[in-house]
């Protein structure tokens, strides 16, 4: 009887170890590539690092176009909980967004992930192109936000909820965005052109990048844009980077600056003269060029109607067209 029991125990232990061995072979050998790819997908992240777009200057070094870094303000609806109304009321003025629209974005929404599981959205974009100064005001305001309750009398879990709401519910995207700024508004607008956003695929990921649409911004876009950098790293389950496991870290190369032959003082004089002619004779359009005859350098070029490249969409297409370059003109005695 004892030998039978020992034999039965040996058979059971052998079967258990055989099953364990088979499982290990299955995971480590047969499904190694599949599981390694899945683990990499869950932990490894590739972050694109945008270069700073180059400046455009006139012949004397005066700034005509530049780029400033801005924030993308986001929210975690789960951490906001049921306090959407208070947060929307307090942050809507700084974000220059309607209170009702902000309230709608802060509401949690259920969706199904790739595994068929029902999850709640944890990342909602509230506003793009937010200046750094505005973001600092938003962060400071969130840290001091009052909800009209005596939090000292609440449970530890409720106190932790309000603490996380103030500190983590509103945050910024880890990668800074940039905004193109034309400090002189409409001065030399047709020469400078303007920029827009392009959505394209890079390395299997969708990225949004700034590119020139008209004028010098378009003609010298490759020089102004620079070269994108990237970082390949790993993150833990809370989304925090594991710096020790950072694999690649390539710095972006900023775009080149462009120096024009345009003299902003002469450009202003020309545009003022054209504005007087426009008011006196009310033509459909009026254009002018100032050239240095000795070298052929263009010191000023303008056409009216004009537009502000800081908000090109507010002007009709005809106002954005550089008629001096784009239109066919019959040769006259002046030329």
mmCIF file of C-alpha atoms in Angstrom:
data_model
loop_
_atom_site.group_PDB
_atom_site.id
_atom_site.type_symbol
_atom_site.label_atom_id
_atom_site.label_comp_id
_atom_site.label_asym_id
_atom_site.label_seq_id
_atom_site.Cartn_x
_atom_site.Cartn_y
_atom_site.Cartn_z
ATOM 1 C CA UNK A 1 0.000 0.000 0.000
ATOM 2 C CA UNK A 2 2.846 2.418 0.839
ATOM 3 C CA UNK A 3 4.614 1.685 -2.460
ATOM 4 C CA UNK A 4 1.359 2.268 -4.311
ATOM 5 C CA UNK A 5 0.872 5.606 -2.572
ATOM 6 C CA UNK A 6 4.455 6.620 -3.325
ATOM 7 C CA UNK A 7 3.999 5.595 -6.945
ATOM 8 C CA UNK A 8 0.754 7.576 -7.215
ATOM 9 C CA UNK A 9 2.389 10.612 -5.592
ATOM 10 C CA UNK A 10 5.370 10.314 -7.957
ATOM 11 C CA UNK A 11 3.040 10.099 -10.953
ATOM 12 C CA UNK A 12 1.101 13.177 -9.802
ATOM 13 C CA UNK A 13 4.257 15.162 -9.137
ATOM 14 C CA UNK A 14 5.700 14.062 -12.455
ATOM 15 C CA UNK A 15 2.538 15.093 -14.281
ATOM 16 C CA UNK A 16 2.534 18.470 -12.483
ATOM 17 C CA UNK A 17 6.179 19.156 -13.347
ATOM 18 C CA UNK A 18 5.602 17.967 -16.916
ATOM 19 C CA UNK A 19 2.682 20.380 -17.254
ATOM 20 C CA UNK A 20 4.750 23.184 -15.772
ATOM 21 C CA UNK A 21 7.629 22.368 -18.097
ATOM 22 C CA UNK A 22 5.331 22.365 -21.106
ATOM 23 C CA UNK A 23 3.895 25.725 -20.013
ATOM 24 C CA UNK A 24 7.383 27.197 -19.679
ATOM 25 C CA UNK A 25 8.394 25.894 -23.110
ATOM 26 C CA UNK A 26 5.168 27.321 -24.559
ATOM 27 C CA UNK A 27 5.781 30.779 -23.068
ATOM 28 C CA UNK A 28 9.559 30.997 -23.417
ATOM 29 C CA UNK A 29 10.072 29.219 -26.757
ATOM 30 C CA UNK A 30 6.940 28.642 -28.814
ATOM 31 C CA UNK A 31 5.249 32.026 -28.087
ATOM 32 C CA UNK A 32 8.399 33.980 -27.278
ATOM 33 C CA UNK A 33 8.228 36.387 -30.237
ATOM 34 C CA UNK A 34 4.491 37.016 -29.827
ATOM 35 C CA UNK A 35 4.674 37.729 -26.082
ATOM 36 C CA UNK A 36 7.822 39.834 -26.411
ATOM 37 C CA UNK A 37 6.120 42.007 -29.018
ATOM 38 C CA UNK A 38 3.059 42.368 -26.768
ATOM 39 C CA UNK A 39 5.206 43.323 -23.760
ATOM 40 C CA UNK A 40 7.085 45.884 -25.839
ATOM 41 C CA UNK A 41 3.808 47.337 -27.097
ATOM 42 C CA UNK A 42 2.522 47.708 -23.528
ATOM 43 C CA UNK A 43 5.629 49.352 -22.069
ATOM 44 C CA UNK A 44 7.764 50.865 -24.834
ATOM 45 C CA UNK A 45 6.900 54.320 -26.116
ATOM 46 C CA UNK A 46 8.342 56.380 -28.968
ATOM 47 C CA UNK A 47 8.031 60.112 -28.369
ATOM 48 C CA UNK A 48 8.674 62.554 -31.204
ATOM 49 C CA UNK A 49 10.475 65.755 -30.244
ATOM 50 C CA UNK A 50 9.584 68.681 -32.466
ATOM 51 C CA UNK A 51 12.320 71.161 -33.460
ATOM 52 C CA UNK A 52 11.830 74.884 -33.032
ATOM 53 C CA UNK A 53 10.880 76.537 -36.327
ATOM 54 C CA UNK A 54 13.428 79.124 -37.448
ATOM 55 C CA UNK A 55 12.866 82.889 -37.298
ATOM 56 C CA UNK A 56 12.408 85.221 -40.246
ATOM 57 C CA UNK A 57 14.217 88.571 -40.013
ATOM 58 C CA UNK A 58 14.516 91.647 -42.204
ATOM 59 C CA UNK A 59 17.797 92.960 -43.629
ATOM 60 C CA UNK A 60 18.603 94.822 -40.384
ATOM 61 C CA UNK A 61 17.841 91.890 -38.090
ATOM 62 C CA UNK A 62 14.363 92.992 -37.015
ATOM 63 C CA UNK A 63 12.110 90.061 -36.142
ATOM 64 C CA UNK A 64 9.308 89.440 -38.644
ATOM 65 C CA UNK A 65 8.259 85.911 -37.649
ATOM 66 C CA UNK A 66 9.157 83.700 -34.684
ATOM 67 C CA UNK A 67 7.968 80.619 -32.802
ATOM 68 C CA UNK A 68 7.096 80.358 -29.115
ATOM 69 C CA UNK A 69 6.530 77.147 -27.194
ATOM 70 C CA UNK A 70 2.973 76.601 -25.963
ATOM 71 C CA UNK A 71 1.116 73.940 -24.016
ATOM 72 C CA UNK A 72 -1.657 71.511 -24.866
ATOM 73 C CA UNK A 73 -3.948 71.492 -21.811
ATOM 74 C CA UNK A 74 -5.609 68.137 -21.092
ATOM 75 C CA UNK A 75 -7.820 66.591 -18.415
ATOM 76 C CA UNK A 76 -8.488 63.230 -16.790
ATOM 77 C CA UNK A 77 -12.312 62.962 -16.426
ATOM 78 C CA UNK A 78 -11.933 60.112 -13.928
ATOM 79 C CA UNK A 79 -10.012 62.347 -11.506
ATOM 80 C CA UNK A 80 -12.499 65.192 -12.049
ATOM 81 C CA UNK A 81 -15.234 62.892 -10.739
ATOM 82 C CA UNK A 82 -18.566 64.704 -10.378
ATOM 83 C CA UNK A 83 -16.988 68.157 -10.049
ATOM 84 C CA UNK A 84 -17.182 69.113 -13.722
ATOM 85 C CA UNK A 85 -19.314 72.213 -13.081
ATOM 86 C CA UNK A 86 -16.893 73.788 -10.579
ATOM 87 C CA UNK A 87 -13.817 73.047 -12.695
ATOM 88 C CA UNK A 88 -15.465 74.314 -15.897
ATOM 89 C CA UNK A 89 -16.656 77.510 -14.220
ATOM 90 C CA UNK A 90 -13.193 78.272 -12.806
ATOM 91 C CA UNK A 91 -11.074 77.381 -15.863
ATOM 92 C CA UNK A 92 -13.269 78.453 -18.811
ATOM 93 C CA UNK A 93 -12.177 82.147 -18.734
ATOM 94 C CA UNK A 94 -8.456 81.276 -18.837
ATOM 95 C CA UNK A 95 -8.939 78.692 -21.596
ATOM 96 C CA UNK A 96 -11.198 81.106 -23.517
ATOM 97 C CA UNK A 97 -13.703 78.297 -23.955
ATOM 98 C CA UNK A 98 -17.430 78.254 -23.296
ATOM 99 C CA UNK A 99 -18.314 76.920 -19.856
ATOM 100 C CA UNK A 100 -20.877 74.473 -21.246
ATOM 101 C CA UNK A 101 -18.405 73.162 -23.842
ATOM 102 C CA UNK A 102 -15.729 72.673 -21.190
ATOM 103 C CA UNK A 103 -18.255 70.906 -18.943
ATOM 104 C CA UNK A 104 -19.126 68.519 -21.784
ATOM 105 C CA UNK A 105 -15.465 67.633 -22.393
ATOM 106 C CA UNK A 106 -14.881 66.898 -18.700
ATOM 107 C CA UNK A 107 -17.630 64.267 -18.593
ATOM 108 C CA UNK A 108 -16.334 60.662 -18.438
ATOM 109 C CA UNK A 109 -17.181 58.524 -21.461
ATOM 110 C CA UNK A 110 -17.222 54.741 -21.689
ATOM 111 C CA UNK A 111 -15.716 52.869 -24.620
ATOM 112 C CA UNK A 112 -14.476 49.389 -25.451
ATOM 113 C CA UNK A 113 -10.761 48.767 -25.914
ATOM 114 C CA UNK A 114 -9.151 46.238 -28.234
ATOM 115 C CA UNK A 115 -9.762 43.438 -25.732
ATOM 116 C CA UNK A 116 -13.487 44.143 -25.572
ATOM 117 C CA UNK A 117 -13.225 45.594 -22.076
ATOM 118 C CA UNK A 118 -15.257 48.664 -21.099
ATOM 119 C CA UNK A 119 -12.931 51.478 -20.015
ATOM 120 C CA UNK A 120 -13.244 55.189 -19.240
ATOM 121 C CA UNK A 121 -11.348 57.856 -21.147
ATOM 122 C CA UNK A 122 -8.425 59.223 -19.118
ATOM 123 C CA UNK A 123 -7.128 61.768 -21.645
ATOM 124 C CA UNK A 124 -9.158 64.663 -23.081
ATOM 125 C CA UNK A 125 -7.674 67.688 -24.854
ATOM 126 C CA UNK A 126 -9.207 70.912 -23.525
ATOM 127 C CA UNK A 127 -7.231 73.513 -25.499
ATOM 128 C CA UNK A 128 -4.320 73.625 -27.936
ATOM 129 C CA UNK A 129 -1.784 76.491 -28.204
ATOM 130 C CA UNK A 130 -2.038 77.714 -24.611
ATOM 131 C CA UNK A 131 0.766 80.156 -23.640
ATOM 132 C CA UNK A 132 3.056 79.037 -20.843
ATOM 133 C CA UNK A 133 2.003 82.039 -18.716
ATOM 134 C CA UNK A 134 -1.663 81.038 -19.037
ATOM 135 C CA UNK A 135 -0.876 77.443 -18.093
ATOM 136 C CA UNK A 136 0.927 78.617 -14.946
ATOM 137 C CA UNK A 137 -2.195 80.584 -13.971
ATOM 138 C CA UNK A 138 -4.369 77.505 -14.618
ATOM 139 C CA UNK A 139 -2.127 75.293 -12.488
ATOM 140 C CA UNK A 140 -1.973 77.831 -9.667
ATOM 141 C CA UNK A 141 -5.751 78.283 -9.796
ATOM 142 C CA UNK A 142 -6.374 74.532 -9.669
ATOM 143 C CA UNK A 143 -4.176 74.165 -6.582
ATOM 144 C CA UNK A 144 -6.316 76.767 -4.777
ATOM 145 C CA UNK A 145 -9.713 75.653 -6.080
ATOM 146 C CA UNK A 146 -12.370 75.458 -3.350
ATOM 147 C CA UNK A 147 -15.382 73.150 -3.568
ATOM 148 C CA UNK A 148 -17.379 74.536 -0.638
ATOM 149 C CA UNK A 149 -16.848 71.589 1.692
ATOM 150 C CA UNK A 150 -14.866 71.155 4.903
ATOM 151 C CA UNK A 151 -12.350 68.621 3.660
ATOM 152 C CA UNK A 152 -10.913 68.060 7.147
ATOM 153 C CA UNK A 153 -14.133 66.297 8.123
ATOM 154 C CA UNK A 154 -14.071 63.976 5.107
ATOM 155 C CA UNK A 155 -12.703 60.448 4.998
ATOM 156 C CA UNK A 156 -9.138 59.793 3.845
ATOM 157 C CA UNK A 157 -10.427 58.492 0.512
ATOM 158 C CA UNK A 158 -12.450 61.670 -0.100
ATOM 159 C CA UNK A 159 -9.526 63.859 0.925
ATOM 160 C CA UNK A 160 -7.300 61.944 -1.515
ATOM 161 C CA UNK A 161 -9.906 62.514 -4.264
ATOM 162 C CA UNK A 162 -9.817 66.319 -3.837
ATOM 163 C CA UNK A 163 -6.022 66.279 -3.546
ATOM 164 C CA UNK A 164 -5.658 64.356 -6.830
ATOM 165 C CA UNK A 165 -8.283 66.555 -8.499
ATOM 166 C CA UNK A 166 -6.298 69.724 -7.738
ATOM 167 C CA UNK A 167 -2.887 68.259 -8.575
ATOM 168 C CA UNK A 168 -3.489 65.820 -11.438
ATOM 169 C CA UNK A 169 -6.933 66.263 -13.024
ATOM 170 C CA UNK A 170 -5.765 69.106 -15.303
ATOM 171 C CA UNK A 171 -2.358 68.605 -16.896
ATOM 172 C CA UNK A 172 -0.396 69.291 -20.078
ATOM 173 C CA UNK A 173 0.812 67.029 -22.831
ATOM 174 C CA UNK A 174 4.433 65.981 -22.116
ATOM 175 C CA UNK A 175 5.570 67.227 -25.541
ATOM 176 C CA UNK A 176 5.367 71.003 -25.952
ATOM 177 C CA UNK A 177 3.702 72.448 -29.020
ATOM 178 C CA UNK A 178 4.765 75.684 -30.698
ATOM 179 C CA UNK A 179 2.903 78.655 -32.097
ATOM 180 C CA UNK A 180 3.978 80.857 -34.987
ATOM 181 C CA UNK A 181 3.888 84.535 -34.074
ATOM 182 C CA UNK A 182 4.145 87.561 -36.377
ATOM 183 C CA UNK A 183 4.917 90.498 -34.045
ATOM 184 C CA UNK A 184 4.198 93.172 -36.669
ATOM 185 C CA UNK A 185 0.753 91.773 -37.549
ATOM 186 C CA UNK A 186 0.050 92.531 -41.226
ATOM 187 C CA UNK A 187 3.445 94.081 -42.095
ATOM 188 C CA UNK A 188 4.891 92.213 -45.101
ATOM 189 C CA UNK A 189 2.193 89.584 -44.701
ATOM 190 C CA UNK A 190 2.222 88.546 -48.354
ATOM 191 C CA UNK A 191 6.003 88.206 -48.351
ATOM 192 C CA UNK A 192 6.088 86.165 -45.156
ATOM 193 C CA UNK A 193 3.026 84.012 -45.818
ATOM 194 C CA UNK A 194 1.642 81.903 -42.986
ATOM 195 C CA UNK A 195 1.723 78.367 -41.560
ATOM 196 C CA UNK A 196 -0.822 75.613 -41.032
ATOM 197 C CA UNK A 197 -1.049 72.141 -39.532
ATOM 198 C CA UNK A 198 -0.525 68.926 -41.496
ATOM 199 C CA UNK A 199 -1.568 65.496 -40.238
ATOM 200 C CA UNK A 200 0.704 62.772 -41.602
ATOM 201 C CA UNK A 201 2.082 59.351 -40.711
ATOM 202 C CA UNK A 202 5.652 59.007 -39.380
ATOM 203 C CA UNK A 203 7.027 55.609 -38.370
ATOM 204 C CA UNK A 204 3.556 54.114 -38.116
ATOM 205 C CA UNK A 205 2.236 56.934 -35.899
ATOM 206 C CA UNK A 206 0.063 59.907 -36.777
ATOM 207 C CA UNK A 207 1.767 63.236 -36.058
ATOM 208 C CA UNK A 208 0.624 66.812 -36.511
ATOM 209 C CA UNK A 209 3.316 69.167 -37.726
ATOM 210 C CA UNK A 210 3.545 72.829 -38.667
ATOM 211 C CA UNK A 211 4.353 73.667 -42.283
ATOM 212 C CA UNK A 212 4.397 76.795 -44.441
ATOM 213 C CA UNK A 213 1.413 77.467 -46.673
ATOM 214 C CA UNK A 214 2.286 80.690 -48.493
ATOM 215 C CA UNK A 215 5.172 83.118 -49.021
ATOM 216 C CA UNK A 216 8.628 82.602 -47.517
ATOM 217 C CA UNK A 217 7.122 80.198 -44.978
ATOM 218 C CA UNK A 218 6.196 77.900 -47.866
ATOM 219 C CA UNK A 219 9.177 78.507 -50.187
ATOM 220 C CA UNK A 220 11.797 77.861 -47.467
ATOM 221 C CA UNK A 221 9.753 75.458 -45.353
ATOM 222 C CA UNK A 222 12.433 72.722 -45.437
ATOM 223 C CA UNK A 223 15.064 75.117 -44.038
ATOM 224 C CA UNK A 224 12.775 76.677 -41.433
ATOM 225 C CA UNK A 225 11.304 73.391 -40.166
ATOM 226 C CA UNK A 226 14.461 71.732 -38.869
ATOM 227 C CA UNK A 227 14.755 67.999 -38.180
ATOM 228 C CA UNK A 228 12.535 66.116 -35.737
ATOM 229 C CA UNK A 229 14.140 64.220 -32.857
ATOM 230 C CA UNK A 230 12.775 61.234 -30.991
ATOM 231 C CA UNK A 231 13.017 59.297 -27.755
ATOM 232 C CA UNK A 232 12.428 55.567 -27.304
ATOM 233 C CA UNK A 233 11.754 54.748 -23.669
ATOM 234 C CA UNK A 234 9.664 52.588 -21.354
ATOM 235 C CA UNK A 235 6.922 53.585 -18.933
ATOM 236 C CA UNK A 236 5.399 51.934 -15.906
ATOM 237 C CA UNK A 237 1.699 51.185 -15.424
ATOM 238 C CA UNK A 238 1.088 54.772 -14.229
ATOM 239 C CA UNK A 239 2.627 56.274 -17.359
ATOM 240 C CA UNK A 240 5.829 57.427 -15.648
ATOM 241 C CA UNK A 241 9.032 57.146 -17.659
ATOM 242 C CA UNK A 242 11.634 54.603 -16.552
ATOM 243 C CA UNK A 243 14.695 56.705 -17.325
ATOM 244 C CA UNK A 244 17.112 53.828 -16.716
ATOM 245 C CA UNK A 245 15.448 51.903 -19.569
ATOM 246 C CA UNK A 246 15.609 54.782 -22.051
ATOM 247 C CA UNK A 247 16.898 53.231 -25.276
ATOM 248 C CA UNK A 248 17.288 56.135 -27.725
ATOM 249 C CA UNK A 249 17.351 59.892 -27.173
ATOM 250 C CA UNK A 250 18.002 61.967 -30.286
ATOM 251 C CA UNK A 251 17.873 65.741 -29.894
ATOM 252 C CA UNK A 252 15.890 67.664 -32.543
ATOM 253 C CA UNK A 253 17.782 70.099 -34.774
ATOM 254 C CA UNK A 254 16.115 73.503 -34.788
ATOM 255 C CA UNK A 255 15.291 75.155 -38.087
ATOM 256 C CA UNK A 256 17.545 77.727 -39.712
ATOM 257 C CA UNK A 257 16.785 81.444 -39.488
ATOM 258 C CA UNK A 258 16.015 83.264 -42.738
ATOM 259 C CA UNK A 259 17.240 86.831 -43.365
ATOM 260 C CA UNK A 260 15.382 88.720 -46.110
ATOM 261 C CA UNK A 261 16.408 91.725 -48.180
ATOM 262 C CA UNK A 262 13.198 93.395 -46.958
ATOM 263 C CA UNK A 263 13.712 96.553 -44.881
ATOM 264 C CA UNK A 264 10.807 96.771 -42.435
ATOM 265 C CA UNK A 265 10.975 100.605 -42.334
ATOM 266 C CA UNK A 266 10.729 100.906 -46.121
ATOM 267 C CA UNK A 267 8.063 98.177 -46.099
ATOM 268 C CA UNK A 268 5.986 100.249 -43.678
ATOM 269 C CA UNK A 269 6.408 103.383 -45.823
ATOM 270 C CA UNK A 270 5.302 101.466 -48.926
ATOM 271 C CA UNK A 271 2.247 99.968 -47.216
ATOM 272 C CA UNK A 272 1.241 103.375 -45.858
ATOM 273 C CA UNK A 273 1.481 104.906 -49.355
ATOM 274 C CA UNK A 274 -0.571 102.048 -50.818
ATOM 275 C CA UNK A 275 -3.194 102.490 -48.096
ATOM 276 C CA UNK A 276 -3.517 106.183 -49.024
ATOM 277 C CA UNK A 277 -3.908 105.240 -52.692
ATOM 278 C CA UNK A 278 -6.480 102.599 -51.784
ATOM 279 C CA UNK A 279 -8.517 105.120 -49.814
ATOM 280 C CA UNK A 280 -8.309 107.809 -52.496
ATOM 281 C CA UNK A 281 -9.039 105.725 -55.603
ATOM 282 C CA UNK A 282 -10.832 102.627 -54.165
ATOM 283 C CA UNK A 283 -9.360 100.079 -56.616
ATOM 284 C CA UNK A 284 -9.920 96.321 -56.355
ATOM 285 C CA UNK A 285 -6.280 95.988 -55.350
ATOM 286 C CA UNK A 286 -3.077 98.012 -55.292
ATOM 287 C CA UNK A 287 0.515 96.745 -55.291
ATOM 288 C CA UNK A 288 4.030 98.147 -55.077
ATOM 289 C CA UNK A 289 7.677 97.063 -55.070
ATOM 290 C CA UNK A 290 10.783 98.940 -53.916
ATOM 291 C CA UNK A 291 13.999 97.665 -55.546
ATOM 292 C CA UNK A 292 17.651 98.668 -55.153
ATOM 293 C CA UNK A 293 18.636 99.111 -58.817
ATOM 294 C CA UNK A 294 22.340 98.484 -58.244
ATOM 295 C CA UNK A 295 21.825 94.918 -56.932
ATOM 296 C CA UNK A 296 18.213 94.041 -57.684
ATOM 297 C CA UNK A 297 17.486 93.498 -53.972
ATOM 298 C CA UNK A 298 13.798 93.840 -53.116
ATOM 299 C CA UNK A 299 13.556 96.229 -50.170
ATOM 300 C CA UNK A 300 9.782 96.184 -49.942
ATOM 301 C CA UNK A 301 6.887 94.363 -51.577
ATOM 302 C CA UNK A 302 3.238 94.833 -50.710
ATOM 303 C CA UNK A 303 -0.251 94.426 -52.050
ATOM 304 C CA UNK A 304 -3.625 95.469 -50.671
ATOM 305 C CA UNK A 305 -6.101 94.202 -49.453
ATOM 306 C CA UNK A 306 -3.918 92.784 -46.692
ATOM 307 C CA UNK A 307 -4.336 90.162 -43.941
ATOM 308 C CA UNK A 308 -2.912 89.256 -40.536
ATOM 309 C CA UNK A 309 -0.803 86.058 -40.743
ATOM 310 C CA UNK A 310 -1.494 85.444 -37.039
ATOM 311 C CA UNK A 311 -5.079 84.571 -38.062
ATOM 312 C CA UNK A 312 -5.073 83.982 -41.842
ATOM 313 C CA UNK A 313 -8.432 82.223 -41.780
ATOM 314 C CA UNK A 314 -10.226 85.465 -40.921
ATOM 315 C CA UNK A 315 -9.342 86.942 -44.347
ATOM 316 C CA UNK A 316 -10.806 85.860 -47.722
ATOM 317 C CA UNK A 317 -8.555 83.948 -50.165
ATOM 318 C CA UNK A 318 -8.185 86.994 -52.444
ATOM 319 C CA UNK A 319 -6.700 89.013 -49.589
ATOM 320 C CA UNK A 320 -4.113 86.292 -48.898
ATOM 321 C CA UNK A 321 -2.904 86.115 -52.509
ATOM 322 C CA UNK A 322 0.335 87.933 -53.307
ATOM 323 C CA UNK A 323 -0.777 89.553 -56.552
ATOM 324 C CA UNK A 324 2.758 90.813 -57.309
ATOM 325 C CA UNK A 325 3.985 87.218 -57.613
ATOM 326 C CA UNK A 326 0.888 85.209 -58.520
ATOM 327 C CA UNK A 327 -0.932 87.455 -61.023
ATOM 328 C CA UNK A 328 -0.012 87.917 -64.681
ATOM 329 C CA UNK A 329 0.597 91.620 -65.420
ATOM 330 C CA UNK A 330 0.869 93.182 -68.850
ATOM 331 C CA UNK A 331 4.358 94.788 -69.279
ATOM 332 C CA UNK A 332 4.050 98.566 -69.073
ATOM 333 C CA UNK A 333 6.348 101.555 -69.349
ATOM 334 C CA UNK A 334 7.003 101.533 -65.585
ATOM 335 C CA UNK A 335 8.503 98.056 -65.749
#
